[in-house]
GROMACS .gro file of C-alpha atoms in nm:
model
  380
    1MET     CA    1 -10.401 -11.544  11.127
    2SER     CA    2 -10.733 -11.492  10.989
    3ILE     CA    3 -10.929 -11.220  10.774
    4CYS     CA    4 -11.280 -11.211  10.658
    5LEU     CA    5 -11.414 -10.937  10.437
    6ILE     CA    6 -11.756 -10.896  10.489
    7ASP     CA    7 -11.924 -10.718  10.181
    8ASP     CA    8 -12.221 -10.731   9.989
    9ASP     CA    9 -11.999 -10.690   9.648
   10ASP     CA   10 -11.933 -11.011   9.522
   11TRP     CA   11 -11.691 -10.859   9.223
   12PHE     CA   12 -11.522 -10.657   9.507
   13ARG     CA   13 -11.535 -10.976   9.727
   14ASP     CA   14 -11.347 -11.145   9.509
   15MET     CA   15 -11.051 -10.913   9.382
   16PHE     CA   16 -11.010 -10.827   9.775
   17CYS     CA   17 -10.930 -11.177   9.816
   18GLN     CA   18 -10.695 -11.172   9.532
   19TYR     CA   19 -10.530 -10.897   9.655
   20MET     CA   20 -10.445 -11.014   9.989
   21VAL     CA   21 -10.312 -11.336   9.907
   22ASP     CA   22 -10.078 -11.179   9.630
   23CYS     CA   23  -9.980 -10.944   9.933
   24PHE     CA   24  -9.947 -11.219  10.227
   25HIS     CA   25  -9.840 -11.574  10.309
   26GLY     CA   26  -9.964 -11.774  10.586
   27ILE     CA   27 -10.287 -11.605  10.624
   28ASP     CA   28 -10.614 -11.751  10.600
   29ILE     CA   29 -10.809 -11.459  10.385
   30THR     CA   30 -11.202 -11.545  10.382
   31SER     CA   31 -11.536 -11.361  10.252
   32GLU     CA   32 -11.882 -11.329  10.378
   33LEU     CA   33 -12.215 -11.198  10.256
   34PRO     CA   34 -12.353 -10.956  10.499
   35ASP     CA   35 -12.666 -11.134  10.664
   36ASP     CA   36 -12.425 -11.483  10.630
   37TRP     CA   37 -12.210 -11.308  10.856
   38LYS     CA   38 -12.467 -11.210  11.112
   39LYS     CA   39 -12.696 -11.532  11.146
   40GLY     CA   40 -12.358 -11.701  11.179
   41ARG     CA   41 -12.439 -11.910  10.835
   42ASN     CA   42 -12.069 -12.009  10.797
   43ALA     CA   43 -11.969 -11.991  11.196
   44GLY     CA   44 -11.923 -12.357  11.381
   45GLU     CA   45 -12.323 -12.265  11.543
   46ALA     CA   46 -12.581 -12.125  11.399
   47GLY     CA   47 -12.593 -11.742  11.567
   48GLU     CA   48 -12.216 -11.730  11.614
   49TYR     CA   49 -11.955 -11.572  11.451
   50ARG     CA   50 -11.691 -11.705  11.229
   51GLU     CA   51 -11.427 -11.630  11.449
   52CYS     CA   52 -11.169 -11.472  11.323
   53ASP     CA   53 -10.819 -11.230  11.412
   54LEU     CA   54 -10.932 -10.921  11.175
   55TYR     CA   55 -11.260 -10.851  10.996
   56ILE     CA   56 -11.308 -10.596  10.731
   57PHE     CA   57 -11.637 -10.395  10.657
   58GLY     CA   58 -11.635 -10.260  10.303
   59GLY     CA   59 -11.894 -10.053  10.131
   60ALA     CA   60 -12.149  -9.966  10.394
   61GLY     CA   61 -11.919 -10.007  10.677
   62PRO     CA   62 -12.079 -10.060  11.031
   63GLU     CA   63 -12.376 -10.082  10.880
   64TYR     CA   64 -12.299 -10.427  10.877
   65LEU     CA   65 -12.299 -10.495  11.218
   66PRO     CA   66 -12.592 -10.594  11.433
   67GLU     CA   67 -12.721 -10.313  11.652
   68ASP     CA   68 -12.557 -10.427  11.949
   69PRO     CA   69 -12.215 -10.579  11.829
   70ASP     CA   70 -11.959 -10.752  12.118
   71ASP     CA   71 -11.682 -10.543  12.225
   72GLY     CA   72 -11.421 -10.775  12.107
   73ILE     CA   73 -11.583 -10.791  11.721
   74LEU     CA   74 -11.527 -10.386  11.756
   75GLU     CA   75 -11.210 -10.430  11.874
   76LYS     CA   76 -11.073 -10.610  11.565
   77SER     CA   77 -11.253 -10.468  11.308
   78LEU     CA   78 -11.130 -10.226  11.010
   79PHE     CA   79 -11.415 -10.040  10.847
   80LEU     CA   80 -11.431  -9.891  10.525
   81CYS     CA   81 -11.761  -9.622  10.453
   82CYS     CA   82 -11.826  -9.470  10.134
   83ARG     CA   83 -11.947  -9.156  10.268
   84GLU     CA   84 -11.823  -8.924  10.533
   85ASP     CA   85 -12.190  -8.873  10.695
   86GLU     CA   86 -12.119  -9.274  10.728
   87ILE     CA   87 -11.874  -9.170  10.925
   88SER     CA   88 -11.979  -8.951  11.168
   89GLU     CA   89 -12.319  -9.158  11.201
   90ALA     CA   90 -12.094  -9.425  11.318
   91ARG     CA   91 -11.857  -9.313  11.583
   92LYS     CA   92 -12.217  -9.153  11.721
   93ARG     CA   93 -12.351  -9.503  11.719
   94PHE     CA   94 -12.004  -9.681  11.825
   95PRO     CA   95 -11.798  -9.476  11.978
   96ASN     CA   96 -11.582  -9.762  12.078
   97ILE     CA   97 -11.434  -9.849  11.674
   98ASN     CA   98 -11.086  -9.733  11.602
   99MET     CA   99 -11.042  -9.815  11.273
  100ILE     CA  100 -11.301  -9.653  11.054
  101TYR     CA  101 -11.213  -9.512  10.674
  102LYS     CA  102 -11.314  -9.385  10.361
  103PHE     CA  103 -11.196  -9.479  10.051
  104ILE     CA  104 -10.895  -9.616  10.171
  105SER     CA  105 -10.583  -9.711   9.928
  106ALA     CA  106 -10.451 -10.094   9.872
  107THR     CA  107 -10.171 -10.007   9.988
  108LYS     CA  108 -10.300  -9.835  10.315
  109LEU     CA  109 -10.474 -10.101  10.334
  110VAL     CA  110 -10.241 -10.316  10.368
  111GLU     CA  111  -9.992 -10.113  10.649
  112HIS     CA  112 -10.346 -10.121  10.833
  113ILE     CA  113 -10.328 -10.525  10.843
  114ASN     CA  114 -10.007 -10.540  10.895
  115SER     CA  115 -10.052 -10.377  11.188
  116MET     CA  116 -10.302 -10.623  11.326
  117ILE     CA  117 -10.017 -10.884  11.175
  118SER     CA  118  -9.763 -10.741  11.408
  119THR     CA  119  -9.988 -10.842  11.696
  120HIS     CA  120  -9.871 -11.185  11.607
  121ARG     CA  121  -9.541 -11.110  11.580
  122ARG     CA  122  -9.423 -11.382  11.822
  123GLU     CA  123  -9.559 -11.704  11.645
  124GLY     CA  124  -9.379 -11.644  11.338
  125LYS     CA  125  -9.662 -11.730  11.124
  126VAL     CA  126  -9.744 -11.446  10.891
  127ARG     CA  127  -9.492 -11.271  10.633
  128PRO     CA  128  -9.628 -11.082  10.353
  129VAL     CA  129  -9.383 -11.128  10.057
  130SER     CA  130  -9.065 -11.049  10.010
  131SER     CA  131  -9.132 -10.712   9.741
  132ARG     CA  132  -9.347 -10.512   9.929
  133PHE     CA  133  -9.181 -10.209  10.018
  134LEU     CA  134  -9.116 -10.173  10.354
  135VAL     CA  135  -8.967  -9.821  10.581
  136ILE     CA  136  -8.760  -9.816  10.838
  137SER     CA  137  -8.643  -9.536  11.078
  138VAL     CA  138  -8.430  -9.535  11.379
  139THR     CA  139  -8.410  -9.225  11.649
  140SER     CA  140  -8.364  -9.114  11.964
  141SER     CA  141  -8.412  -8.827  12.201
  142ALA     CA  142  -7.988  -8.759  12.218
  143GLY     CA  143  -7.720  -8.752  12.024
  144GLY     CA  144  -7.423  -9.012  12.038
  145MET     CA  145  -7.678  -9.263  12.057
  146GLY     CA  146  -7.593  -9.490  11.771
  147LYS     CA  147  -7.826  -9.444  11.551
  148THR     CA  148  -7.580  -9.483  11.271
  149SER     CA  149  -7.408  -9.767  11.371
  150VAL     CA  150  -7.777  -9.916  11.412
  151SER     CA  151  -7.904  -9.764  11.103
  152LEU     CA  152  -7.602  -9.929  10.903
  153MET     CA  153  -7.634 -10.273  11.057
  154ILE     CA  154  -8.009 -10.358  11.023
  155SER     CA  155  -7.941 -10.254  10.652
  156ARG     CA  156  -7.604 -10.512  10.606
  157LEU     CA  157  -7.785 -10.748  10.805
  158LEU     CA  158  -8.132 -10.707  10.556
  159GLN     CA  159  -7.893 -10.702  10.259
  160GLN     CA  160  -7.698 -10.997  10.318
  161LYS     CA  161  -7.932 -11.229  10.535
  162LYS     CA  162  -8.282 -11.161  10.353
  163SER     CA  163  -8.128 -11.104  10.031
  164ARG     CA  164  -8.371 -10.751  10.086
  165SER     CA  165  -8.234 -10.460   9.806
  166VAL     CA  166  -8.165 -10.180  10.111
  167LEU     CA  167  -8.132  -9.804  10.084
  168ILE     CA  168  -8.007  -9.647  10.397
  169VAL     CA  169  -8.064  -9.266  10.390
  170SER     CA  170  -7.948  -9.000  10.663
  171THR     CA  171  -8.163  -8.673  10.752
  172SER     CA  172  -7.941  -8.529  10.960
  173LEU     CA  173  -7.799  -8.196  10.871
  174LEU     CA  174  -7.456  -8.358  10.919
  175CYS     CA  175  -7.416  -8.625  10.746
  176SER     CA  176  -7.168  -8.858  10.862
  177MET     CA  177  -7.307  -9.204  10.608
  178ARG     CA  178  -7.050  -9.160  10.407
  179LYS     CA  179  -6.841  -9.213  10.605
  180TYR     CA  180  -6.870  -9.565  10.595
  181PHE     CA  181  -6.896  -9.601  10.169
  182PRO     CA  182  -6.601  -9.604   9.930
  183VAL     CA  183  -6.651  -9.257   9.728
  184GLU     CA  184  -6.308  -9.244   9.629
  185SER     CA  185  -6.335  -9.348   9.312
  186VAL     CA  186  -6.624  -9.164   9.212
  187GLN     CA  187  -6.652  -8.965   8.905
  188LYS     CA  188  -6.915  -8.748   8.775
  189GLN     CA  189  -7.166  -8.912   9.054
  190ARG     CA  190  -7.559  -8.753   9.057
  191THR     CA  191  -7.605  -8.631   9.376
  192LEU     CA  192  -7.878  -8.603   9.627
  193ASN     CA  193  -7.911  -8.271   9.576
  194GLU     CA  194  -7.973  -8.301   9.219
  195TYR     CA  195  -8.262  -8.586   9.308
  196ILE     CA  196  -8.430  -8.329   9.537
  197TYR     CA  197  -8.405  -8.043   9.259
  198HIS     CA  198  -8.518  -8.274   8.964
  199LEU     CA  199  -8.775  -8.476   9.207
  200PHE     CA  200  -8.939  -8.112   9.292
  201ALA     CA  201  -8.901  -7.977   8.921
  202GLU     CA  202  -9.160  -8.310   8.827
  203ASP     CA  203  -8.848  -8.452   8.633
  204ARG     CA  204  -8.930  -8.824   8.795
  205PRO     CA  205  -8.578  -8.901   8.921
  206GLU     CA  206  -8.730  -9.204   9.092
  207ARG     CA  207  -8.694  -9.338   8.721
  208SER     CA  208  -8.342  -9.370   8.737
  209LEU     CA  209  -8.288  -9.359   9.122
  210THR     CA  210  -7.964  -9.609   9.103
  211SER     CA  211  -7.747  -9.339   8.923
  212TYR     CA  212  -7.736  -9.111   9.205
  213MET     CA  213  -7.622  -9.409   9.462
  214ILE     CA  214  -7.298  -9.582   9.614
  215ARG     CA  215  -7.264  -9.917   9.770
  216ASP     CA  216  -7.023 -10.021  10.063
  217ARG     CA  217  -6.889 -10.395  10.052
  218PHE     CA  218  -7.207 -10.557  10.136
  219GLY     CA  219  -7.468 -10.386   9.865
  220VAL     CA  220  -7.665 -10.138  10.099
  221SER     CA  221  -7.681  -9.861   9.888
  222SER     CA  222  -7.702  -9.463   9.962
  223PHE     CA  223  -7.757  -9.117   9.838
  224TYR     CA  224  -7.401  -8.965   9.726
  225THR     CA  225  -7.342  -8.607   9.890
  226GLU     CA  226  -7.048  -8.420   9.748
  227ARG     CA  227  -7.040  -8.260  10.070
  228GLU     CA  228  -7.130  -8.358  10.462
  229ILE     CA  229  -7.399  -8.112  10.425
  230ASN     CA  230  -7.752  -8.329  10.385
  231GLU     CA  231  -7.980  -8.188  10.171
  232LEU     CA  232  -8.288  -8.361  10.288
  233ALA     CA  233  -8.209  -8.119  10.662
  234SER     CA  234  -8.387  -7.872  10.451
  235LEU     CA  235  -8.696  -7.982  10.365
  236ASP     CA  236  -9.070  -7.983  10.494
  237ASP     CA  237  -9.319  -8.253  10.586
  238GLY     CA  238  -9.479  -8.164  10.268
  239GLU     CA  239  -9.142  -8.226  10.146
  240MET     CA  240  -9.033  -8.528  10.296
  241ALA     CA  241  -9.355  -8.739  10.188
  242ARG     CA  242  -9.294  -8.650   9.839
  243PHE     CA  243  -8.928  -8.730   9.851
  244VAL     CA  244  -9.021  -9.090  10.033
  245GLU     CA  245  -9.323  -9.153   9.782
  246SER     CA  246  -9.094  -9.096   9.522
  247LEU     CA  247  -8.885  -9.375   9.654
  248GLU     CA  248  -9.109  -9.630   9.707
  249ALA     CA  249  -9.161  -9.570   9.293
  250SER     CA  250  -8.900  -9.620   9.188
  251ARG     CA  251  -8.945  -9.976   9.291
  252GLU     CA  252  -8.577 -10.039   9.309
  253TYR     CA  253  -8.520 -10.123   9.704
  254ASP     CA  254  -8.737 -10.328   9.840
  255ILE     CA  255  -8.642 -10.141  10.210
  256VAL     CA  256  -8.527  -9.792  10.339
  257ILE     CA  257  -8.410  -9.732  10.623
  258PHE     CA  258  -8.416  -9.375  10.727
  259ASP     CA  259  -8.155  -9.307  10.982
  260LEU     CA  260  -8.285  -8.946  11.154
  261ASP     CA  261  -8.190  -8.672  11.315
  262ASN     CA  262  -8.205  -8.538  11.703
  263SER     CA  263  -8.543  -8.343  11.595
  264ASN     CA  264  -8.861  -8.432  11.699
  265ASP     CA  265  -9.083  -8.228  11.409
  266LYS     CA  266  -9.370  -8.249  11.170
  267VAL     CA  267  -9.100  -8.438  10.948
  268THR     CA  268  -8.969  -8.665  11.206
  269GLY     CA  269  -9.401  -8.740  11.230
  270THR     CA  270  -9.449  -8.770  10.836
  271ILE     CA  271  -9.125  -8.994  10.806
  272ALA     CA  272  -9.293  -9.193  11.128
  273SER     CA  273  -9.635  -9.159  10.927
  274LYS     CA  274  -9.461  -9.372  10.649
  275SER     CA  275  -9.243  -9.600  10.859
  276ASP     CA  276  -9.326  -9.968  10.923
  277PHE     CA  277  -9.120  -9.954  11.174
  278LEU     CA  278  -9.006  -9.707  11.402
  279ILE     CA  279  -8.691  -9.787  11.654
  280VAL     CA  280  -8.644  -9.557  11.947
  281LEU     CA  281  -8.282  -9.606  12.100
  282SER     CA  282  -8.288  -9.516  12.457
  283PRO     CA  283  -8.055  -9.447  12.737
  284PRO     CA  284  -7.915  -9.728  12.969
  285GLU     CA  285  -7.975  -9.458  13.246
  286SER     CA  286  -8.283  -9.412  13.466
  287GLU     CA  287  -8.291  -9.112  13.487
  288GLY     CA  288  -8.341  -9.125  13.042
  289GLU     CA  289  -8.678  -9.310  13.111
  290ASP     CA  290  -8.894  -9.018  13.081
  291MET     CA  291  -8.737  -8.778  12.835
  292THR     CA  292  -8.721  -9.162  12.631
  293GLU     CA  293  -9.124  -9.208  12.665
  294TYR     CA  294  -9.204  -8.795  12.619
  295TRP     CA  295  -8.976  -8.805  12.271
  296ILE     CA  296  -9.177  -9.142  12.135
  297SER     CA  297  -9.553  -8.951  12.293
  298ASN     CA  298  -9.416  -8.669  12.062
  299ILE     CA  299  -9.352  -8.889  11.737
  300VAL     CA  300  -9.699  -9.035  11.756
  301LYS     CA  301  -9.847  -8.680  11.830
  302ASN     CA  302  -9.645  -8.586  11.463
  303SER     CA  303  -9.736  -8.881  11.301
  304GLY     CA  304 -10.120  -8.803  11.408
  305GLY     CA  305 -10.116  -9.167  11.511
  306ARG     CA  306 -10.067  -9.274  11.163
  307HIS     CA  307  -9.686  -9.420  11.232
  308GLY     CA  308  -9.585  -9.751  11.211
  309GLU     CA  309  -9.477 -10.023  11.489
  310ILE     CA  310  -9.244  -9.836  11.775
  311VAL     CA  311  -8.987 -10.067  11.917
  312ARG     CA  312  -8.808  -9.914  12.204
  313ILE     CA  313  -8.407  -9.998  12.214
  314THR     CA  314  -8.151  -9.952  12.497
  315ASN     CA  315  -7.773  -9.931  12.305
  316MET     CA  316  -7.595  -9.814  12.537
  317GLU     CA  317  -7.202  -9.912  12.731
  318GLY     CA  318  -7.203 -10.130  13.031
  319TYR     CA  319  -7.571 -10.177  13.066
  320ALA     CA  320  -7.728 -10.572  13.082
  321GLY     CA  321  -8.086 -10.486  13.109
  322GLY     CA  322  -8.275 -10.253  12.900
  323GLY     CA  323  -8.631 -10.316  12.751
  324ILE     CA  324  -8.801 -10.337  12.451
  325LEU     CA  325  -9.127 -10.149  12.416
  326PHE     CA  326  -9.395 -10.188  12.137
  327TYR     CA  327  -9.641  -9.946  12.070
  328GLU     CA  328  -9.979  -9.989  11.845
  329GLU     CA  329 -10.160  -9.790  11.632
  330GLY     CA  330 -10.544  -9.709  11.851
  331GLU     CA  331 -10.326  -9.792  12.228
  332GLU     CA  332 -10.192  -9.507  12.449
  333TYR     CA  333  -9.856  -9.508  12.482
  334THR     CA  334  -9.816  -9.590  12.876
  335GLY     CA  335  -9.441  -9.718  12.889
  336SER     CA  336  -9.519 -10.072  13.011
  337ARG     CA  337  -9.252 -10.301  12.970
  338LYS     CA  338  -9.285 -10.644  12.765
  339GLU     CA  339  -8.981 -10.811  12.715
  340LYS     CA  340  -8.596 -10.724  12.842
  341MET     CA  341  -8.372 -10.649  12.519
  342SER     CA  342  -8.051 -10.449  12.478
  343ILE     CA  343  -7.769 -10.393  12.287
  344PRO     CA  344  -7.419 -10.468  12.466
  345TYR     CA  345  -7.106 -10.243  12.442
  346ASP     CA  346  -6.864 -10.405  12.244
  347PRO     CA  347  -6.569 -10.163  12.179
  348HIS     CA  348  -6.420 -10.454  11.924
  349SER     CA  349  -6.695 -10.365  11.667
  350PHE     CA  350  -6.559 -10.097  11.603
  351TYR     CA  351  -6.251  -9.966  11.415
  352ARG     CA  352  -6.102  -9.804  11.108
  353ALA     CA  353  -5.929  -9.982  10.801
  354GLU     CA  354  -5.858  -9.861  10.469
  355GLY     CA  355  -5.899  -9.508  10.597
  356MET     CA  356  -6.308  -9.608  10.668
  357LYS     CA  357  -6.520  -9.628  10.971
  358GLN     CA  358  -6.574 -10.002  10.962
  359ILE     CA  359  -6.832 -10.249  11.195
  360SER     CA  360  -6.789 -10.608  11.248
  361MET     CA  361  -7.052 -10.830  11.120
  362THR     CA  362  -6.935 -11.133  11.334
  363GLY     CA  363  -6.926 -10.900  11.682
  364ALA     CA  364  -7.200 -10.918  11.952
  365PHE     CA  365  -7.336 -10.503  11.898
  366ALA     CA  366  -7.400 -10.754  11.533
  367ALA     CA  367  -7.536 -11.054  11.709
  368ALA     CA  368  -7.805 -10.785  11.914
  369VAL     CA  369  -7.892 -10.615  11.602
  370ASP     CA  370  -7.962 -10.950  11.400
  371ARG     CA  371  -8.161 -11.054  11.753
  372ILE     CA  372  -8.370 -10.757  11.742
  373ILE     CA  373  -8.441 -10.797  11.379
  374GLU     CA  374  -8.540 -11.236  11.406
  375GLU     CA  375  -8.733 -11.150  11.727
  376VAL     CA  376  -8.898 -10.800  11.632
  377MET     CA  377  -8.947 -10.760  11.237
  378LEU     CA  378  -9.083 -11.083  11.187
  379PHE     CA  379  -9.232 -11.027  10.833
  380VAL     CA  380  -8.969 -10.829  10.695
   0.00000   0.00000   0.00000
């Protein structure tokens, strides 16, 4: 994949290229002066644009475009404007522009580039460096669809196979996550409730995040709760955004997995807007199709269109088919099927041992989740 920055500020172009090289591997990062780009001086033939997968126009944004740009250029371009009036004028001139922003942060810029990278997932050409903070969320339109099991399996596989430090967080009121974590020997452990209190008291609890954690035998971390009542369920959307930001600010974990509840409100939308991947588990029955598509559309609405890549996966007993769906930013969700993928029912993968719920890491369930990671989350 190739990215080209077009800007007339030498310092900005130099800093941008250095930052992108630090964030990504396997991407061709280049920059050009606007006049050189317009006239195709660095392209194969005079008068042609250098062919790239993503163009980023800095500073004056669409002002760097020719009067009548090709629609293909607009579709794969991201524009950075200095003022609100420039954005309004650009939208009048070029109504087909999708990605246009004012003073976008470096972190947000990386998120948008990752959205473009996802279109190249099948080639496996692009992988950001392992230090990048990622958020993966798992939800479904109904209870009992296996959100916790899938969340936990993804966490363990990433922790073990990818050598990533993983935190799993449940937002359900009745949190069942601790059933998979040994807590009998925990003494004077800091709790999730304390973390939330100190967070909104501006005490910066993220600086000692690991002191609130318990771990399973695979190394995955989870917040310790004294009761099976989850305090996160009481947060509003603004508070949840602050909570997610604190996890990233701690720099303790590479990946956070959110095991979401069955609500589909502004809080869900906020988490979706912070997520790189949102996995939606779907029932196998054909009558569940409309409900799942409505569920996804509502998440998109509540996220304000700022969600990461949405992946739909079938997960129910005895169903051999199924579907995996992708929802890219800027696209209208249509429910079109791209590739069949499902998690098969495997009762032998679930059992109890040593008084705890257990999930086999070698059964058919684990193998199916592992395939999802390998084929969908290529840059995790």
